[in-house]
Coordinates of C-alpha atoms and ligand atoms in Angstrom, one line a residue:
M94 CA -67.0 30.5 37.7
G95 CA -70.6 31.1 38.6
E96 CA -71.4 32.7 41.9
T97 CA -69.9 36.0 43.1
A98 CA -69.6 37.4 46.6
S99 CA -68.5 40.8 47.7
L100 CA -67.3 42.7 50.8
T101 CA -66.0 46.1 51.6
I102 CA -63.1 46.9 53.9
D103 CA -62.8 50.3 55.7
P104 CA -60.5 51.1 58.7
G105 CA -63.5 53.0 60.2
F106 CA -65.4 49.8 60.7
H107 CA -63.6 48.7 63.8
V108 CA -64.7 45.7 65.9
A109 CA -61.8 45.5 68.3
D110 CA -58.1 45.2 68.4
V111 CA -57.1 41.6 67.7
P112 CA -57.1 39.9 71.1
P113 CA -53.8 37.9 71.3
R114 CA -55.5 35.4 73.5
L115 CA -57.9 34.4 70.7
F116 CA -55.1 32.2 69.5
G117 CA -55.0 29.9 72.6
S118 CA -54.9 26.2 72.8
F119 CA -55.4 23.5 75.4
V120 CA -53.2 20.8 77.0
E121 CA -55.2 18.2 79.1
H122 CA -54.0 15.1 80.8
L123 CA -56.0 13.1 78.2
G124 CA -54.6 10.2 76.1
R125 CA -51.3 11.3 74.6
C126 CA -51.6 15.1 74.8
V127 CA -49.1 15.4 77.7
Y128 CA -47.4 12.0 77.7
T129 CA -45.7 11.3 74.4
G130 CA -47.2 14.6 73.2
I131 CA -45.5 17.6 74.7
F132 CA -43.6 15.5 77.2
E133 CA -41.5 12.4 76.4
P134 CA -38.3 11.9 78.3
G135 CA -35.8 10.1 76.2
H136 CA -37.2 11.2 72.8
E137 CA -34.4 12.3 70.6
S138 CA -35.7 15.9 70.4
S139 CA -36.2 16.2 74.2
G140 CA -33.9 17.9 76.6
E141 CA -33.2 17.0 80.2
D142 CA -36.7 18.4 81.1
G143 CA -38.3 15.8 78.8
F144 CA -40.1 18.4 76.7
R145 CA -40.3 17.3 73.1
G146 CA -38.3 19.8 71.1
D147 CA -40.1 19.1 67.8
V148 CA -43.5 19.8 69.5
L149 CA -42.1 23.0 71.1
D150 CA -41.0 24.1 67.6
L151 CA -44.4 23.3 66.1
T152 CA -46.2 25.0 69.0
R153 CA -44.3 28.2 68.3
E154 CA -44.9 27.9 64.6
L155 CA -48.6 27.5 65.3
G156 CA -48.5 30.9 66.9
V157 CA -50.3 29.8 70.1
S158 CA -50.5 32.6 72.7
V159 CA -52.1 31.0 75.8
V160 CA -52.5 27.4 76.8
R161 CA -55.2 26.1 79.2
Y162 CA -54.2 23.3 81.6
P163 CA -54.6 20.6 83.0
G164 CA -58.2 19.9 81.9
G165 CA -60.9 19.4 80.8
N166 CA -62.8 16.6 82.4
F167 CA -59.5 15.5 83.9
V168 CA -59.3 18.5 86.2
S169 CA -62.6 17.6 88.0
G170 CA -60.9 14.7 89.8
Y171 CA -57.4 16.0 89.9
R172 CA -55.3 16.6 93.0
W173 CA -52.7 19.1 91.9
E174 CA -50.4 18.3 94.8
D175 CA -49.8 14.9 93.2
G176 CA -47.8 16.6 90.4
I177 CA -45.3 18.5 92.5
G178 CA -42.0 17.6 94.2
P179 CA -39.6 14.8 93.5
V180 CA -41.0 12.7 90.6
Q181 CA -40.1 9.4 92.1
A182 CA -42.3 10.2 95.1
R183 CA -45.3 11.2 93.1
P184 CA -48.3 8.9 93.4
Q185 CA -50.0 7.0 90.5
R186 CA -53.7 7.7 90.4
L187 CA -56.7 6.4 88.6
D188 CA -58.0 9.1 86.2
L189 CA -61.8 8.5 86.2
A190 CA -62.5 11.0 83.5
W191 CA -60.6 9.2 80.8
H192 CA -60.3 5.8 82.5
S193 CA -56.5 6.0 82.4
L194 CA -53.6 5.6 84.8
E195 CA -52.0 9.0 85.7
A196 CA -48.3 8.7 86.6
N197 CA -48.1 12.4 87.6
S198 CA -44.5 12.8 86.2
F199 CA -45.8 16.0 84.7
G200 CA -47.5 18.6 86.9
V201 CA -47.9 22.3 87.4
G202 CA -44.2 23.1 87.7
E203 CA -43.4 21.2 84.5
F204 CA -46.3 22.9 82.8
V205 CA -45.2 26.4 83.7
S206 CA -41.6 25.6 82.6
W207 CA -42.9 24.1 79.3
S208 CA -45.1 27.3 78.8
Q209 CA -42.0 29.5 79.2
K210 CA -40.1 27.4 76.6
A211 CA -43.1 27.4 74.2
R212 CA -43.5 31.2 74.8
V213 CA -47.2 30.9 75.8
E214 CA -49.1 32.3 78.7
P215 CA -50.3 29.6 81.1
M216 CA -54.1 29.5 81.9
M217 CA -54.8 27.3 84.9
A218 CA -58.0 25.4 85.6
I219 CA -58.9 24.4 89.1
N220 CA -60.9 21.4 90.3
L221 CA -64.4 22.4 91.5
G222 CA -65.7 18.9 90.9
T223 CA -64.3 16.9 93.9
R224 CA -62.6 19.9 95.6
G225 CA -63.3 23.4 96.6
V226 CA -62.1 26.8 98.0
Q227 CA -59.2 25.6 100.1
E228 CA -57.5 23.6 97.4
A229 CA -57.9 26.4 94.9
C230 CA -56.3 28.9 97.3
D231 CA -53.5 26.4 98.0
L232 CA -52.7 26.0 94.3
L233 CA -52.9 29.8 93.8
E234 CA -50.5 30.3 96.7
Y235 CA -48.1 27.7 95.3
C236 CA -48.2 29.4 91.9
N237 CA -48.3 33.1 92.7
H238 CA -47.2 34.0 96.2
P239 CA -43.6 35.4 96.3
G240 CA -42.4 33.4 99.4
G241 CA -42.4 33.1 103.1
T242 CA -45.4 30.8 103.3
Y243 CA -45.9 27.0 103.3
W244 CA -46.9 26.6 99.7
S245 CA -44.7 29.4 98.2
D246 CA -41.6 28.1 100.0
L247 CA -42.5 24.6 98.9
R248 CA -42.5 25.8 95.3
A249 CA -39.1 27.4 95.8
S250 CA -37.8 24.2 97.3
H251 CA -39.0 22.5 94.0
G252 CA -36.7 24.7 92.1
H253 CA -39.0 27.5 91.2
S254 CA -37.9 30.5 93.3
K255 CA -39.8 33.0 91.2
P256 CA -43.6 32.9 91.4
F257 CA -45.4 31.6 88.2
D258 CA -47.6 34.7 88.2
V259 CA -50.5 32.9 86.5
R260 CA -53.2 35.6 85.7
L261 CA -55.9 33.6 84.0
W262 CA -57.9 31.0 86.0
C263 CA -60.8 28.8 85.1
L264 CA -63.2 28.1 88.0
G265 CA -63.8 24.4 87.2
N266 CA -64.7 22.7 83.9
E267 CA -68.1 22.0 82.2
M268 CA -69.8 21.8 85.6
D269 CA -73.2 21.7 83.7
G270 CA -72.4 18.3 82.2
P271 CA -73.8 15.2 83.8
W272 CA -70.6 13.4 82.7
Q273 CA -68.5 15.7 84.8
I274 CA -67.0 14.4 88.1
G275 CA -68.8 16.4 90.8
H276 CA -71.4 17.7 88.3
K277 CA -73.5 20.4 89.9
T278 CA -76.7 22.4 89.4
A279 CA -76.3 26.0 88.2
A280 CA -77.2 27.3 91.7
E281 CA -74.7 24.9 93.4
Y282 CA -71.9 25.7 91.0
G283 CA -72.7 29.5 91.0
R284 CA -72.3 29.6 94.8
L285 CA -69.1 27.6 94.8
A286 CA -67.6 29.6 91.9
A287 CA -68.5 32.9 93.7
E288 CA -67.0 31.8 97.0
T289 CA -63.8 30.4 95.3
A290 CA -63.4 33.5 93.3
R291 CA -63.8 35.7 96.4
A292 CA -61.2 33.8 98.4
M293 CA -58.8 33.7 95.4
R294 CA -59.1 37.5 95.0
M295 CA -58.2 37.9 98.7
L296 CA -54.9 36.2 97.9
D297 CA -54.3 37.9 94.5
P298 CA -56.8 40.7 93.6
D299 CA -55.8 41.1 90.0
L300 CA -56.6 37.7 88.7
E301 CA -58.7 37.2 85.7
L302 CA -61.4 34.5 86.5
V303 CA -63.5 32.5 84.1
A304 CA -66.8 31.0 85.3
C305 CA -68.1 27.9 83.6
G306 CA -70.8 28.5 81.1
S307 CA -72.4 25.8 79.1
S308 CA -70.5 22.8 77.6
H309 CA -72.4 23.3 74.4
S310 CA -75.3 25.4 73.1
S311 CA -77.3 22.1 72.7
M312 CA -77.3 21.5 76.5
P313 CA -80.8 21.6 77.9
T314 CA -79.8 24.2 80.5
F315 CA -78.1 26.5 77.9
G316 CA -79.0 30.1 78.7
A317 CA -80.6 29.4 82.1
W318 CA -77.2 28.0 83.4
E319 CA -75.4 31.3 82.5
A320 CA -78.2 33.4 84.0
T321 CA -78.1 31.6 87.4
V322 CA -74.3 31.3 87.6
L323 CA -73.8 35.0 86.8
E324 CA -76.5 36.0 89.2
E325 CA -74.3 34.4 91.9
A326 CA -70.9 35.4 90.7
Y327 CA -71.3 38.5 88.4
D328 CA -69.1 40.9 90.4
L329 CA -66.4 38.2 91.1
V330 CA -65.6 36.9 87.6
D331 CA -64.4 38.4 84.4
Y332 CA -65.4 35.9 81.8
I333 CA -68.1 33.2 81.2
S334 CA -66.9 30.2 79.2
L335 CA -68.4 28.5 76.1
H336 CA -67.3 25.2 74.6
S337 CA -68.2 24.5 70.9
Y338 CA -67.3 21.3 69.1
Y339 CA -68.6 20.3 65.6
E340 CA -68.6 17.2 63.4
E341 CA -70.0 16.1 60.1
T342 CA -72.9 13.7 60.7
N343 CA -74.8 11.5 58.3
G344 CA -72.8 12.7 55.4
D345 CA -74.3 16.2 55.8
L346 CA -71.3 18.2 54.6
G347 CA -73.4 21.3 53.8
S348 CA -74.4 21.7 57.5
F349 CA -70.9 20.9 58.7
L350 CA -69.3 23.5 56.5
A351 CA -71.8 26.0 58.0
A352 CA -71.0 25.1 61.7
A353 CA -69.7 28.6 62.3
T354 CA -73.4 29.8 61.9
D355 CA -74.2 27.8 65.0
M356 CA -71.1 29.1 66.9
E357 CA -72.1 32.6 66.0
R358 CA -75.6 32.2 67.4
S359 CA -74.2 30.5 70.5
I360 CA -71.8 33.4 71.1
D361 CA -74.6 36.0 70.6
S362 CA -76.8 34.1 73.1
V363 CA -74.1 34.0 75.8
I364 CA -73.4 37.7 75.3
A365 CA -77.2 38.3 75.7
S366 CA -77.2 36.2 78.9
A367 CA -74.2 38.1 80.3
D368 CA -75.7 41.4 79.5
H369 CA -79.0 40.4 81.0
A370 CA -77.2 39.5 84.2
A371 CA -75.5 42.9 84.1
A372 CA -78.9 44.6 83.9
R373 CA -80.3 42.6 86.8
A374 CA -77.2 43.3 88.8
R375 CA -77.4 47.0 87.8
S376 CA -73.7 46.6 87.0
R377 CA -71.7 48.7 84.5
K378 CA -69.1 46.0 84.5
R379 CA -69.0 43.9 81.3
I380 CA -68.5 40.1 81.3
D381 CA -66.6 38.8 78.2
L382 CA -66.5 35.4 76.7
S383 CA -63.8 32.7 76.9
V384 CA -64.4 30.1 74.2
E385 CA -61.9 28.0 75.9
E386 CA -62.6 24.7 74.0
W387 CA -63.5 24.7 70.3
N388 CA -62.7 22.5 67.4
V389 CA -64.0 19.8 65.0
W390 CA -64.3 16.6 67.1
Y391 CA -65.8 13.3 65.7
Q392 CA -67.5 12.6 69.0
S393 CA -69.9 10.1 67.5
N394 CA -66.9 7.9 66.6
A395 CA -67.4 6.2 70.0
S396 CA -64.8 3.4 69.6
V397 CA -61.9 5.7 70.3
Q398 CA -63.5 7.9 73.1
K399 CA -62.8 5.4 75.8
A400 CA -59.8 3.4 76.8
Q401 CA -60.0 -0.1 75.4
T402 CA -58.2 -1.8 78.3
D403 CA -58.3 -1.2 82.0
W404 CA -56.4 1.8 83.2
P405 CA -53.8 2.2 80.5
V406 CA -51.1 4.8 80.6
A407 CA -51.4 7.5 77.9
P408 CA -53.7 5.5 75.6
R409 CA -54.5 6.6 72.1
L410 CA -57.8 8.5 72.7
I411 CA -59.7 10.8 70.4
E412 CA -56.8 11.1 68.0
D413 CA -59.0 12.4 65.2
T414 CA -57.3 12.7 61.8
Y415 CA -58.4 15.9 60.1
N416 CA -59.1 16.3 56.4
V417 CA -59.4 19.4 54.1
A418 CA -63.0 20.0 54.9
D419 CA -62.3 19.9 58.6
A420 CA -59.6 22.5 58.2
V421 CA -62.0 24.8 56.2
V422 CA -64.5 24.5 59.1
V423 CA -61.7 25.3 61.7
G424 CA -60.8 28.3 59.6
S425 CA -64.4 29.4 59.5
L426 CA -64.8 29.0 63.3
L427 CA -61.8 31.2 63.7
I428 CA -63.4 33.8 61.4
T429 CA -66.4 33.8 63.7
L430 CA -64.2 34.2 66.8
L431 CA -62.5 37.2 65.2
R432 CA -65.8 38.7 64.1
H433 CA -66.8 38.6 67.8
S434 CA -63.5 39.8 69.2
D435 CA -65.1 42.7 71.0
R436 CA -66.6 40.2 73.4
V437 CA -64.7 37.0 72.8
R438 CA -61.4 37.8 74.4
V439 CA -60.0 34.3 75.1
A440 CA -60.3 31.2 72.9
C441 CA -58.5 27.9 73.0
L442 CA -58.4 25.4 70.2
A443 CA -58.9 22.0 71.9
Q444 CA -56.4 20.5 72.0
L445 CA -52.7 21.0 71.1
V446 CA -51.2 17.6 70.5
N447 CA -52.6 14.2 69.5
A448 CA -56.1 14.4 71.2
I449 CA -58.3 16.3 68.7
A450 CA -55.2 18.4 67.8
P451 CA -53.4 20.3 65.1
I452 CA -50.1 18.5 66.0
R453 CA -49.6 14.7 65.9
T454 CA -46.7 12.7 67.3
E455 CA -45.6 9.1 67.4
P456 CA -43.9 7.9 70.6
G457 CA -40.2 7.8 69.9
G458 CA -40.9 9.0 66.4
A459 CA -42.0 11.8 64.2
S460 CA -44.3 14.8 64.6
W461 CA -46.4 16.4 61.9
R462 CA -49.0 19.1 61.1
Q463 CA -52.6 18.1 60.7
T464 CA -54.7 20.0 58.1
I465 CA -56.3 22.2 60.8
F466 CA -52.8 23.4 61.8
Y467 CA -52.7 25.7 58.8
P468 CA -55.7 28.1 59.1
F469 CA -54.8 28.5 62.7
A470 CA -51.1 29.2 62.1
Y471 CA -51.8 31.7 59.3
M472 CA -54.5 33.5 61.1
A473 CA -52.4 33.8 64.2
R474 CA -49.6 35.2 62.0
F475 CA -51.5 37.6 59.8
A476 CA -54.5 38.7 61.9
R477 CA -52.7 41.8 63.3
G478 CA -53.9 45.2 64.5
R479 CA -57.6 45.8 64.3
V480 CA -60.4 43.5 63.4
L481 CA -62.6 45.2 60.7
R482 CA -66.3 44.6 60.5
V483 CA -67.1 43.3 57.0
D484 CA -70.6 42.6 55.6
V485 CA -70.3 39.8 53.2
R486 CA -72.9 39.8 50.3
A487 CA -73.0 36.2 49.1
P488 CA -75.6 33.8 47.8
V489 CA -76.9 31.5 50.5
Y490 CA -77.7 27.8 50.6
E491 CA -80.0 25.8 52.7
T492 CA -78.5 23.6 55.4
K493 CA -80.4 20.8 57.3
K494 CA -79.1 21.8 60.7
Y495 CA -78.7 25.6 60.7
G496 CA -81.1 27.0 58.1
D497 CA -79.7 29.3 55.4
A498 CA -75.9 29.9 55.4
P499 CA -73.9 32.2 53.0
F500 CA -71.5 30.4 50.7
V501 CA -68.7 32.9 51.7
H502 CA -67.8 33.7 55.3
A503 CA -65.1 36.3 56.0
V504 CA -63.4 38.8 58.2
A505 CA -60.6 41.3 57.8
T506 CA -57.8 42.8 59.9
Y507 CA -55.8 46.0 59.4
D508 CA -52.4 46.5 60.9
E509 CA -51.7 50.2 61.2
D510 CA -48.0 49.6 61.9
T511 CA -47.3 47.8 58.6
G512 CA -50.3 49.1 56.6
E513 CA -51.2 45.6 55.7
V514 CA -54.8 44.3 55.4
A515 CA -55.6 40.6 55.6
V516 CA -58.9 39.2 54.4
F517 CA -59.7 35.7 55.7
A518 CA -62.4 34.0 53.7
V519 CA -64.0 30.6 53.4
N520 CA -65.9 29.2 50.4
R521 CA -68.4 26.7 51.6
R522 CA -69.6 25.9 48.1
Q523 CA -69.0 22.3 47.1
G524 CA -67.8 21.6 43.5
E525 CA -67.7 25.3 42.4
A526 CA -65.4 28.2 42.9
V527 CA -66.8 31.6 44.0
E528 CA -65.4 35.0 42.9
L529 CA -64.8 37.3 45.8
S530 CA -64.8 41.0 45.1
I531 CA -63.1 43.1 47.8
G532 CA -64.0 46.7 47.8
H533 CA -61.2 48.9 49.3
R534 CA -61.8 52.5 48.3
A535 CA -60.6 53.4 51.8
F536 CA -57.3 51.7 51.0
P537 CA -56.6 53.1 47.5
G538 CA -53.9 51.5 45.4
Y539 CA -53.8 48.4 47.5
R540 CA -52.8 45.2 45.7
V541 CA -52.5 41.5 46.6
V542 CA -49.2 40.7 48.3
E543 CA -50.1 37.1 48.7
H544 CA -53.2 34.9 48.4
L545 CA -52.8 31.6 50.3
Q546 CA -55.4 28.9 50.1
L547 CA -56.1 25.6 51.6
A548 CA -58.1 23.5 49.2
D549 CA -57.8 20.2 47.4
D550 CA -59.6 18.3 44.6
D551 CA -60.0 15.6 47.3
I552 CA -61.6 17.4 50.3
R553 CA -61.1 14.1 52.3
A554 CA -57.3 14.3 51.9
V555 CA -55.3 14.1 55.2
N556 CA -51.7 14.4 56.4
T557 CA -50.2 11.3 58.0
E558 CA -46.9 10.2 59.3
A559 CA -46.1 8.6 55.9
Q560 CA -47.4 11.7 54.0
P561 CA -47.0 14.6 56.4
N562 CA -47.2 17.3 53.6
R563 CA -50.0 15.8 51.6
V564 CA -52.2 18.9 52.4
R565 CA -50.7 22.3 52.9
P566 CA -51.7 25.8 51.7
T567 CA -50.7 26.9 48.2
R568 CA -50.2 30.3 46.7
S569 CA -52.8 31.4 44.2
A570 CA -51.6 33.7 41.4
G571 CA -54.9 34.6 39.8
W572 CA -56.3 38.0 41.0
E573 CA -57.4 41.2 39.3
G574 CA -57.6 44.7 40.7
D575 CA -57.9 48.4 39.8
G576 CA -56.6 49.9 43.1
K577 CA -60.2 50.2 44.4
T578 CA -61.6 46.7 44.0
T579 CA -59.7 43.4 44.0
R580 CA -61.2 40.2 42.7
V581 CA -59.9 36.8 43.8
R582 CA -61.1 33.2 43.1
L583 CA -62.0 31.1 46.1
R584 CA -61.7 27.4 45.2
P585 CA -64.6 25.1 46.2
V586 CA -64.5 24.2 49.9
S587 CA -61.5 26.4 50.7
W588 CA -60.0 28.5 53.4
N589 CA -58.1 31.6 52.1
V590 CA -56.0 34.5 53.3
I591 CA -55.7 37.5 50.9
R592 CA -53.0 39.9 52.1
L593 CA -53.3 43.4 50.6
A594 CA -50.9 46.3 50.8
L595 CA -49.5 49.3 48.8
P596 CA -46.9 48.1 46.4
T597 CA -43.4 48.8 47.6
P598 CA -41.7 51.4 45.3
E599 CA -39.2 49.8 42.9
Ligands
LIG897 O1 -61.4 18.4 75.0 C1 -61.9 17.2 75.3 C2 -63.0 17.2 76.4 O2 -64.1 18.0 75.9 C3 -62.6 18.0 77.6 O3 -62.0 17.2 78.6 C4 -64.0 18.4 78.2 O4 -63.9 19.6 78.9 C5 -64.8 18.5 76.9 O5 -66.0 17.8 77.1

């Protein structure tokens, strides 16, 4: 087998309890995420509400806990009032962000009803690109005020007598990006975010508010942006956001497989910025991170980033098809999020359906799971209880983009209620397996309940409508253990979950 790696698990090495909101996702009015994605009136699986039943089933299977809506770049030009009330009276609008025609047959009421059916928490983003404090407060009143006011009574008249009670709100989207409609400097945005937050809290004091951090750690303003924004808004917000997308460029698979090394550094830098702002504000309050957009995204594939015709309705945009290597990277990024779960309390895989998504659909047709569906779904299912700090001892390799990276990347969780331990591990080694030795003296007698792995002799293999199950996790039978140490084989370029527990008595 060649290389070996090792790690030790101990319930005393506690990072944090697994934050349920780490398994979030994102629905934007972008391409076919909403229209013919989650919403397709007339589809054979849809009910009267037009929500695709097959997509609801897959969303629940994916284990998504929270869904951010309605954008993304879209939100920075969005008038939320266009999407409420009788559908036939709703206006059609030009969506400048994605150069599409927005029919507005799906809006905030539909989204909250969909969230309830999908059993996810709604996370709402407000437009701080072309709009401001008043429109944010109007939307908040429409969503959360019990009744007896203009907006809350209007909501009731639209069939929603109970308030939506949305707790988690994003104060704009990627306001540091020059591509953003209404893009601002850090000082301009910081002031607007602070004043919007202040007014929103007058209406509903217990909201959890996310200020926009950087769109990516490669932004020229990364670090300085966070410092300025938090200087303005520290006492008024709860989270600072970070967005992280990765892709394989120039055939450099080694760097791509180590993308989590970059995400790890970015998270550490944002934590440092937030804590620096706390020191300057002499504040004992702690700002946590919302990594509310992350994924593999082939952004350099420019041909599908823009609509090909003028103002189409629900065009096929950024419908990346993911292979096995992409799924291994997604699994590795999730490992990083879990390893930082003491400070990363919200994270959203961008996005949910069709646009850079784990779920794909055909209009009037089938739906299927992309390769990246699996690491997310299994981690959402098996990462329970506490996140355990594990130090992985593994040989390293040199990457062009990120310097040295270990071949094995891992984290573990321990569920006190069931006694089960789950070790999540990625082998970045191309062409060769690695033996992973898991030391568990603190869990004597534990044995492997199940070892699931996502790997393939063809790491470029994908799932398609014609072959929806070409790639899926398989069970591995080969492991050895003496009750104190367990050894498993991690296939080349693989994502793995090793579930350990005491054997059940015969
Ligand atoms: O998720 C796709 C886009 O990526 C979002 O609209 C934007 O926020 C980010 O740049």
